[in-house]
Amino acid sequence: MDLLNTLVDKGLRRELPSREEALAVLATSDDDLLEVVAAAGKVRRQWFGRRVKLNYLVNLKSGLCPEDCSYCSQRLGSKAEILKYTWLKPDEASQAAAAGVAGGAKRVCLVASGRGPTDRDVDRVAQTIAAVKEQNEGVEVCACLGLLSDGQAERLRGAGADAYNHNLNTSEATYADITKTHTYADRVDTVRKAHAAGLSACSGLIAGMGEKDEDLVDVVFSLRELDPDSVPVNFLIPFEGTPLAKEWNLTPQRCLRILAMVRFVCPDVEVRIAGGREVHLRSMQPLALHLANSIFLGDYLTSEGQAGKADLDMIADAGFEVEGADQVTLPRHRADAAGCGSHGESGGCGSHEEGGGCGPCGSAGSEPVAGAEPAEARTDLVAVRRRGAGTDLAPNA
């Protein structure tokens, strides 16, 4: 297929595809799916080999969020029956993080719901970062605390944070459809603040709200312009009790096309499969490893993932290897250009799945892809997290 040959050539040269080419990837048929995966896989292997980076989420504060993001199980007014608790103590968070590190994670992502941290919250997270790093030598720490005020990114960097996550989520044109309490511009500003402070910037998207192909391409092109080190790709988990509970618009094939498009647009960036992979990719998850070079190990913020051992078995069975703590995630040209330890050591933290921190969101009122069949509602695959941080039960790692 001429389109795929062109996209591979551009990806190997780190050249930006055209919008038309990106849209064409999303419009390919299921008959062409394996060709699309194989082509994007060539680009993935060029920059990341067969390594898979493991990341581990610690939900520092669950629920109780004043923001109104329509997709989010932790939103204001959510009736989702999730765990709700206030800030974990530093030693509690460190113990939770240790489980992920023991399972093979090289990065721990510390997430807290809310609009953004107060200065007292930044102090609290700084103590947690210190505790995590003291107990887990060499671990990378990413923070995801919502919108940042002036000076807060620098304070987090000074406290030892390596990265900061804040997702754009969806296109600027549709952002107001899903959130009224903050703006798309607020999110862009926070990503820029993190980058300017020397943190490894991480920003991604969420798919599955019924958004148009044009919206997906818009947000990925915006991310390419912001140039984060990592781009987490989330697939909506339609929680009962949220406004988007009835949005079941994804098939495994659709998810793979989205991941391939992201890889072609962001060829040398850490692409992470984040929340919703178990729900929407299901048995096709191993194919997605040919497109993304990073996943979360174990559970997410408010939902449970597949068993940590199953993640490790999947990686090995698919012919990939877990990235070691001594390996640099990013290609050398990106690591060298970053000029700081956090960038040189890895990409950023990933999305925090179905709606954590100021995590992912998507268009609530856009149209489904022309000709697409509605996906089956697999509510049986949506499991609310009842173990790990905030509970007395052992975490999944």
Coordinates of C-alpha atoms in Angstrom, one line a residue:
M1 CA 0.0 0.0 0.0
D2 CA 1.6 3.3 -1.1
L3 CA 0.2 5.1 1.9
L4 CA 1.9 2.8 4.4
N5 CA 5.2 2.9 2.5
T6 CA 5.1 6.7 2.6
L7 CA 4.3 6.7 6.3
V8 CA 7.1 4.3 7.1
D9 CA 9.6 6.4 5.2
K10 CA 8.5 9.5 7.0
G11 CA 8.5 7.8 10.4
L12 CA 12.1 6.6 9.9
R13 CA 13.1 10.2 9.0
R14 CA 11.0 11.7 11.9
E15 CA 9.0 13.6 9.3
L16 CA 5.5 14.8 10.1
P17 CA 2.8 13.1 7.9
S18 CA 0.1 15.2 6.4
R19 CA -3.3 15.4 8.1
E20 CA -4.8 13.6 5.1
E21 CA -2.3 10.7 5.6
A22 CA -3.2 10.5 9.3
L23 CA -6.9 10.5 8.5
A24 CA -6.3 7.8 5.9
V25 CA -4.8 5.5 8.6
L26 CA -8.0 5.8 10.6
A27 CA -10.1 5.1 7.6
T28 CA -8.3 1.8 6.6
S29 CA -10.4 -1.3 6.5
D30 CA -10.2 -4.3 8.8
D31 CA -8.9 -6.3 5.8
D32 CA -5.8 -4.0 5.8
L33 CA -5.3 -4.0 9.6
L34 CA -2.3 -6.3 9.8
E35 CA -0.5 -4.3 7.1
V36 CA -1.1 -1.1 9.1
V37 CA 0.2 -2.7 12.3
A38 CA 3.3 -4.1 10.4
A39 CA 4.1 -0.7 8.9
A40 CA 3.8 1.2 12.2
G41 CA 5.7 -1.6 13.9
K42 CA 8.7 -0.9 11.6
V43 CA 8.7 2.7 12.9
R44 CA 8.3 1.5 16.5
R45 CA 11.3 -0.9 16.2
Q46 CA 13.5 1.7 14.6
W47 CA 13.3 4.0 17.6
F48 CA 12.6 1.6 20.5
G49 CA 13.6 -1.9 19.4
R50 CA 11.5 -4.6 21.1
R51 CA 11.6 -3.0 24.6
V52 CA 8.5 -2.4 26.6
K53 CA 8.6 0.1 29.4
L54 CA 6.5 -0.7 32.5
N55 CA 4.9 2.1 34.6
Y56 CA 3.0 1.8 37.8
L57 CA 0.2 4.1 39.1
V58 CA -0.3 5.2 42.7
N59 CA -3.5 7.0 43.3
L60 CA -2.6 9.4 46.1
K61 CA -6.1 10.8 46.6
S62 CA -9.2 9.1 45.1
G63 CA -12.4 10.8 44.1
L64 CA -13.5 14.1 45.7
C65 CA -12.7 16.2 42.6
P66 CA -14.4 19.5 42.0
E67 CA -13.9 19.4 38.2
D68 CA -16.8 18.3 35.9
C69 CA -15.0 16.2 33.2
S70 CA -17.8 14.1 31.7
Y71 CA -15.8 10.9 31.3
C72 CA -14.3 10.9 34.8
S73 CA -15.3 8.5 37.6
Q74 CA -13.8 10.9 40.1
R75 CA -15.7 14.0 38.8
L76 CA -18.0 16.3 40.7
G77 CA -21.3 14.6 40.9
S78 CA -20.0 11.2 39.9
K79 CA -22.2 8.3 41.1
A80 CA -19.6 5.7 40.2
E81 CA -19.0 3.5 43.2
I82 CA -15.2 4.0 43.3
L83 CA -12.8 4.1 46.3
K84 CA -12.8 7.5 47.9
Y85 CA -10.0 8.6 50.3
T86 CA -7.9 11.7 51.0
W87 CA -4.1 11.9 50.7
L88 CA -2.0 8.9 51.4
K89 CA 0.9 9.4 53.8
P90 CA 4.3 9.3 52.2
D91 CA 5.2 5.9 53.7
E92 CA 1.9 4.5 52.4
A93 CA 2.5 5.8 48.9
S94 CA 6.1 4.5 49.0
Q95 CA 4.9 1.0 50.0
A96 CA 2.4 1.0 47.1
A97 CA 5.1 2.1 44.7
A98 CA 7.4 -0.6 45.9
A99 CA 5.0 -3.3 44.7
G100 CA 5.1 -1.9 41.2
V101 CA 8.9 -1.6 41.2
A102 CA 9.1 -5.2 42.4
G103 CA 7.0 -6.2 39.5
G104 CA 9.3 -4.6 37.0
A105 CA 8.2 -1.0 36.7
K106 CA 10.9 1.5 36.2
R107 CA 8.6 4.5 36.6
V108 CA 6.1 5.3 39.3
C109 CA 3.3 7.8 38.6
L110 CA 1.9 9.7 41.6
V111 CA -1.6 10.9 40.8
A112 CA -4.0 13.0 42.8
S113 CA -7.5 14.1 41.7
G114 CA -8.4 17.7 41.7
R115 CA -8.2 20.9 39.7
G116 CA -4.6 21.5 40.7
P117 CA -2.3 21.4 43.8
T118 CA -2.1 24.0 46.5
D119 CA 1.4 24.9 47.7
R120 CA 0.7 22.7 50.7
D121 CA -0.1 19.8 48.3
V122 CA 3.2 20.4 46.5
D123 CA 5.0 20.1 49.8
R124 CA 3.1 16.9 50.6
V125 CA 4.0 15.4 47.2
A126 CA 7.6 16.5 47.6
Q127 CA 7.8 14.4 50.8
T128 CA 6.2 11.5 49.0
I129 CA 8.7 11.7 46.1
A130 CA 11.5 11.6 48.7
A131 CA 10.0 8.6 50.4
V132 CA 9.5 6.7 47.1
K133 CA 13.1 7.4 45.9
E134 CA 14.6 6.5 49.3
Q135 CA 12.9 3.1 49.3
N136 CA 13.3 2.4 45.6
E137 CA 16.8 3.2 44.4
G138 CA 16.9 4.4 40.8
V139 CA 13.1 4.6 40.3
E140 CA 11.8 7.4 38.1
V141 CA 8.9 9.5 39.5
C142 CA 6.2 11.3 37.5
A143 CA 3.6 13.5 39.1
C144 CA 0.1 14.2 37.9
L145 CA -1.6 16.7 40.1
G146 CA -3.7 18.8 37.7
L147 CA -3.2 22.4 36.6
L148 CA 0.0 23.9 37.8
S149 CA 0.5 27.5 39.1
D150 CA 3.6 29.5 38.5
G151 CA 6.7 28.0 40.3
Q152 CA 5.1 24.7 41.2
A153 CA 6.7 22.7 38.4
E154 CA 10.1 24.0 39.5
R155 CA 9.4 23.0 43.1
L156 CA 8.4 19.5 42.0
R157 CA 11.6 19.3 39.9
G158 CA 13.6 20.4 42.9
A159 CA 12.0 17.7 45.0
G160 CA 13.2 15.0 42.7
A161 CA 10.3 14.6 40.2
D162 CA 11.5 13.4 36.8
A163 CA 8.3 14.0 34.8
Y164 CA 4.9 15.6 34.9
N165 CA 1.8 14.4 33.2
H166 CA -1.1 16.5 32.0
N167 CA -3.2 15.3 29.0
L168 CA -4.8 17.4 26.3
N169 CA -7.4 14.6 26.0
T170 CA -9.3 15.8 22.9
S171 CA -9.3 18.4 20.2
E172 CA -9.5 22.1 21.1
A173 CA -12.7 22.4 19.1
T174 CA -14.5 19.8 21.2
Y175 CA -12.9 20.4 24.6
A176 CA -15.7 22.6 26.0
D177 CA -18.2 19.8 25.2
I178 CA -16.8 17.6 28.0
T179 CA -15.4 20.1 30.6
K180 CA -16.7 23.5 31.7
T181 CA -14.6 24.1 34.8
H182 CA -11.3 24.6 32.9
T183 CA -10.1 25.1 29.4
Y184 CA -8.0 23.4 26.7
A185 CA -5.7 26.4 27.0
D186 CA -5.2 25.7 30.7
R187 CA -4.0 22.3 29.9
V188 CA -1.6 23.5 27.2
D189 CA -0.2 26.0 29.7
T190 CA 0.5 23.3 32.3
V191 CA 2.3 21.1 29.8
R192 CA 4.5 24.1 28.8
K193 CA 5.2 24.9 32.5
A194 CA 6.4 21.4 33.1
H195 CA 8.6 21.4 30.1
A196 CA 10.1 24.8 30.9
A197 CA 10.9 23.6 34.4
G198 CA 13.1 20.7 33.0
L199 CA 10.5 18.0 33.8
S200 CA 10.0 15.3 31.2
A201 CA 6.7 16.5 29.7
C202 CA 4.0 13.8 29.1
S203 CA 0.7 14.5 27.5
G204 CA -1.8 12.3 25.7
L205 CA -5.4 11.7 24.6
I206 CA -8.4 9.6 25.2
A207 CA -10.5 7.9 22.5
G208 CA -13.9 6.3 22.5
M209 CA -16.3 9.1 23.2
G210 CA -17.8 9.0 19.7
E211 CA -15.4 11.6 18.5
K212 CA -14.7 12.2 14.8
D213 CA -11.5 11.1 13.2
E214 CA -10.7 14.8 12.6
D215 CA -10.7 15.3 16.4
L216 CA -8.3 12.5 17.0
V217 CA -5.9 13.8 14.3
D218 CA -6.3 17.4 15.7
V219 CA -5.2 16.4 19.2
V220 CA -2.3 14.2 18.1
F221 CA -1.0 17.0 15.8
S222 CA -1.3 19.4 18.7
L223 CA 0.7 17.0 20.9
R224 CA 3.4 16.7 18.2
E225 CA 3.7 20.5 18.3
L226 CA 4.0 20.5 22.1
D227 CA 6.7 17.9 21.8
P228 CA 6.2 15.8 25.0
D229 CA 8.5 12.9 25.6
S230 CA 5.6 10.5 25.9
V231 CA 2.1 10.3 24.6
P232 CA -0.3 8.1 26.6
V233 CA -3.3 6.8 24.6
N234 CA -6.3 6.0 26.7
F235 CA -9.5 4.3 25.7
L236 CA -12.6 5.4 27.6
I237 CA -13.8 3.2 30.3
P238 CA -17.5 4.0 30.4
F239 CA -18.2 3.9 34.2
E240 CA -21.7 3.6 35.3
G241 CA -22.6 6.8 37.2
T242 CA -20.8 9.1 34.7
P243 CA -22.3 11.1 31.8
L244 CA -20.5 8.9 29.3
A245 CA -21.5 5.6 30.7
K246 CA -23.3 4.6 27.5
E247 CA -20.5 5.5 25.1
W248 CA -19.2 2.1 23.8
N249 CA -17.8 3.1 20.5
L250 CA -14.5 1.2 20.2
T251 CA -13.5 -2.1 18.7
P252 CA -10.1 -3.7 19.0
Q253 CA -9.5 -2.9 15.4
R254 CA -10.3 0.7 15.9
C255 CA -8.0 0.9 18.9
L256 CA -5.1 -0.5 16.8
R257 CA -5.7 2.0 14.0
I258 CA -5.6 4.8 16.5
L259 CA -2.4 3.6 18.0
A260 CA -0.8 3.3 14.6
M261 CA -1.8 6.8 13.7
V262 CA -0.2 8.1 16.9
R263 CA 3.0 6.2 16.1
F264 CA 3.2 7.6 12.6
V265 CA 2.6 11.2 13.8
C266 CA 4.9 10.8 16.8
P267 CA 7.5 8.3 15.6
D268 CA 10.3 8.7 18.1
V269 CA 8.1 9.5 21.2
E270 CA 7.3 7.0 23.9
V271 CA 3.7 5.9 23.1
R272 CA 2.0 4.3 26.0
I273 CA -1.1 2.2 26.0
A274 CA -2.9 3.5 29.1
G275 CA -6.4 3.0 30.6
G276 CA -9.0 0.9 28.8
R277 CA -6.7 -1.5 27.0
E278 CA -8.1 -4.6 28.7
V279 CA -11.7 -3.4 28.1
H280 CA -11.3 -2.5 24.4
L281 CA -8.2 -4.3 23.0
R282 CA -9.0 -7.4 24.9
S283 CA -7.3 -10.4 23.2
M284 CA -5.7 -8.1 20.7
Q285 CA -3.4 -6.5 23.3
P286 CA -0.3 -8.3 22.1
L287 CA -0.7 -6.7 18.6
A288 CA -0.7 -3.3 20.2
L289 CA 2.8 -3.9 21.5
H290 CA 4.0 -3.6 17.9
L291 CA 2.7 0.0 18.0
A292 CA 3.3 1.2 21.6
N293 CA 6.5 0.8 23.6
S294 CA 5.1 1.4 27.0
I295 CA 2.2 0.2 29.2
F296 CA 1.0 0.4 32.8
L297 CA 1.6 -2.6 35.0
G298 CA -1.4 -3.9 37.0
D299 CA -4.3 -1.7 38.1
Y300 CA -5.2 1.9 37.2
L301 CA -6.5 4.7 39.4
T302 CA -10.1 3.6 40.0
S303 CA -10.4 0.5 37.8
E304 CA -8.6 -2.9 37.9
G305 CA -6.3 -4.0 35.1
Q306 CA -5.3 -7.6 34.2
A307 CA -3.0 -9.4 36.6
G308 CA 0.5 -8.1 36.6
K309 CA 1.9 -11.5 35.8
A310 CA -0.4 -11.7 32.8
D311 CA 1.1 -8.4 31.6
L312 CA 4.6 -9.9 31.9
D313 CA 3.6 -13.1 30.2
M314 CA 1.9 -11.2 27.4
I315 CA 5.1 -9.2 26.7
A316 CA 7.3 -12.3 26.7
D317 CA 4.9 -14.4 24.6
A318 CA 4.7 -11.6 22.0
G319 CA 8.5 -11.6 21.6
F320 CA 9.2 -8.4 23.4
E321 CA 11.3 -7.7 26.5
V322 CA 10.7 -5.6 29.6
E323 CA 12.9 -2.5 29.5
G324 CA 15.5 -2.5 32.3
A325 CA 16.2 0.2 34.8
D326 CA 19.6 0.7 33.2
Q327 CA 18.2 1.3 29.7
V328 CA 17.4 4.7 28.3
T329 CA 13.8 4.8 27.0
L330 CA 14.1 7.6 24.5
P331 CA 16.1 7.5 21.3
R332 CA 19.6 9.0 21.7
H333 CA 18.8 12.1 19.7
R334 CA 15.9 13.0 22.0
A335 CA 17.7 12.1 25.2
D336 CA 20.7 14.2 24.1
A337 CA 18.5 17.2 23.0
A338 CA 16.7 17.2 26.4
G339 CA 19.9 17.8 28.2
C340 CA 18.6 16.7 31.6
G341 CA 18.4 13.5 33.6
S342 CA 14.6 13.1 33.5
H343 CA 14.5 13.3 29.7
G344 CA 17.5 11.2 29.2
E345 CA 16.2 8.4 31.4
S346 CA 12.7 8.0 30.0
G347 CA 9.6 9.4 28.6
G348 CA 6.9 10.9 30.8
C349 CA 4.2 9.3 32.9
G350 CA 1.2 8.1 31.1
S351 CA -2.4 8.8 31.4
H352 CA -4.0 8.0 34.3
E353 CA -6.7 6.1 32.7
E354 CA -10.4 6.3 33.0
G355 CA -10.2 9.7 34.6
G356 CA -7.7 10.3 37.3
G357 CA -5.9 13.4 38.3
C358 CA -7.0 15.7 35.5
G359 CA -6.6 12.7 33.3
P360 CA -8.1 11.8 30.0
C361 CA -11.3 13.0 28.5
G362 CA -13.0 13.1 25.1
S363 CA -15.8 14.6 23.1
A364 CA -19.2 13.9 24.5
G365 CA -21.3 15.0 21.7
S366 CA -19.4 14.3 18.4
E367 CA -20.5 11.9 15.7
P368 CA -19.4 8.3 15.3
V369 CA -17.2 7.2 12.4
A370 CA -19.2 6.9 9.3
G371 CA -20.2 3.3 8.6
A372 CA -18.8 2.0 12.0
E373 CA -20.8 -0.6 13.8
P374 CA -21.6 0.2 17.5
A375 CA -19.3 -1.8 19.7
E376 CA -20.7 -4.3 22.2
A377 CA -21.1 -2.9 25.7
R378 CA -18.7 -5.0 27.7
T379 CA -19.7 -3.8 31.1
D380 CA -18.5 -7.1 32.6
L381 CA -14.9 -5.9 31.8
V382 CA -15.2 -2.7 33.9
A383 CA -14.0 -3.6 37.4
V384 CA -13.8 -0.9 40.1
R385 CA -10.5 -1.1 41.9
R386 CA -10.9 -2.5 45.4
R387 CA -7.3 -3.3 46.2
G388 CA -3.9 -1.6 46.5
A389 CA -3.6 2.1 47.5
G390 CA -6.3 3.2 49.9
T391 CA -7.2 -0.3 51.0
D392 CA -5.9 -3.1 53.2
L393 CA -5.5 -5.5 50.3
A394 CA -2.3 -6.3 48.4
P395 CA -1.9 -4.3 45.1
N396 CA -1.9 -5.9 41.7
A397 CA 1.6 -5.7 40.3

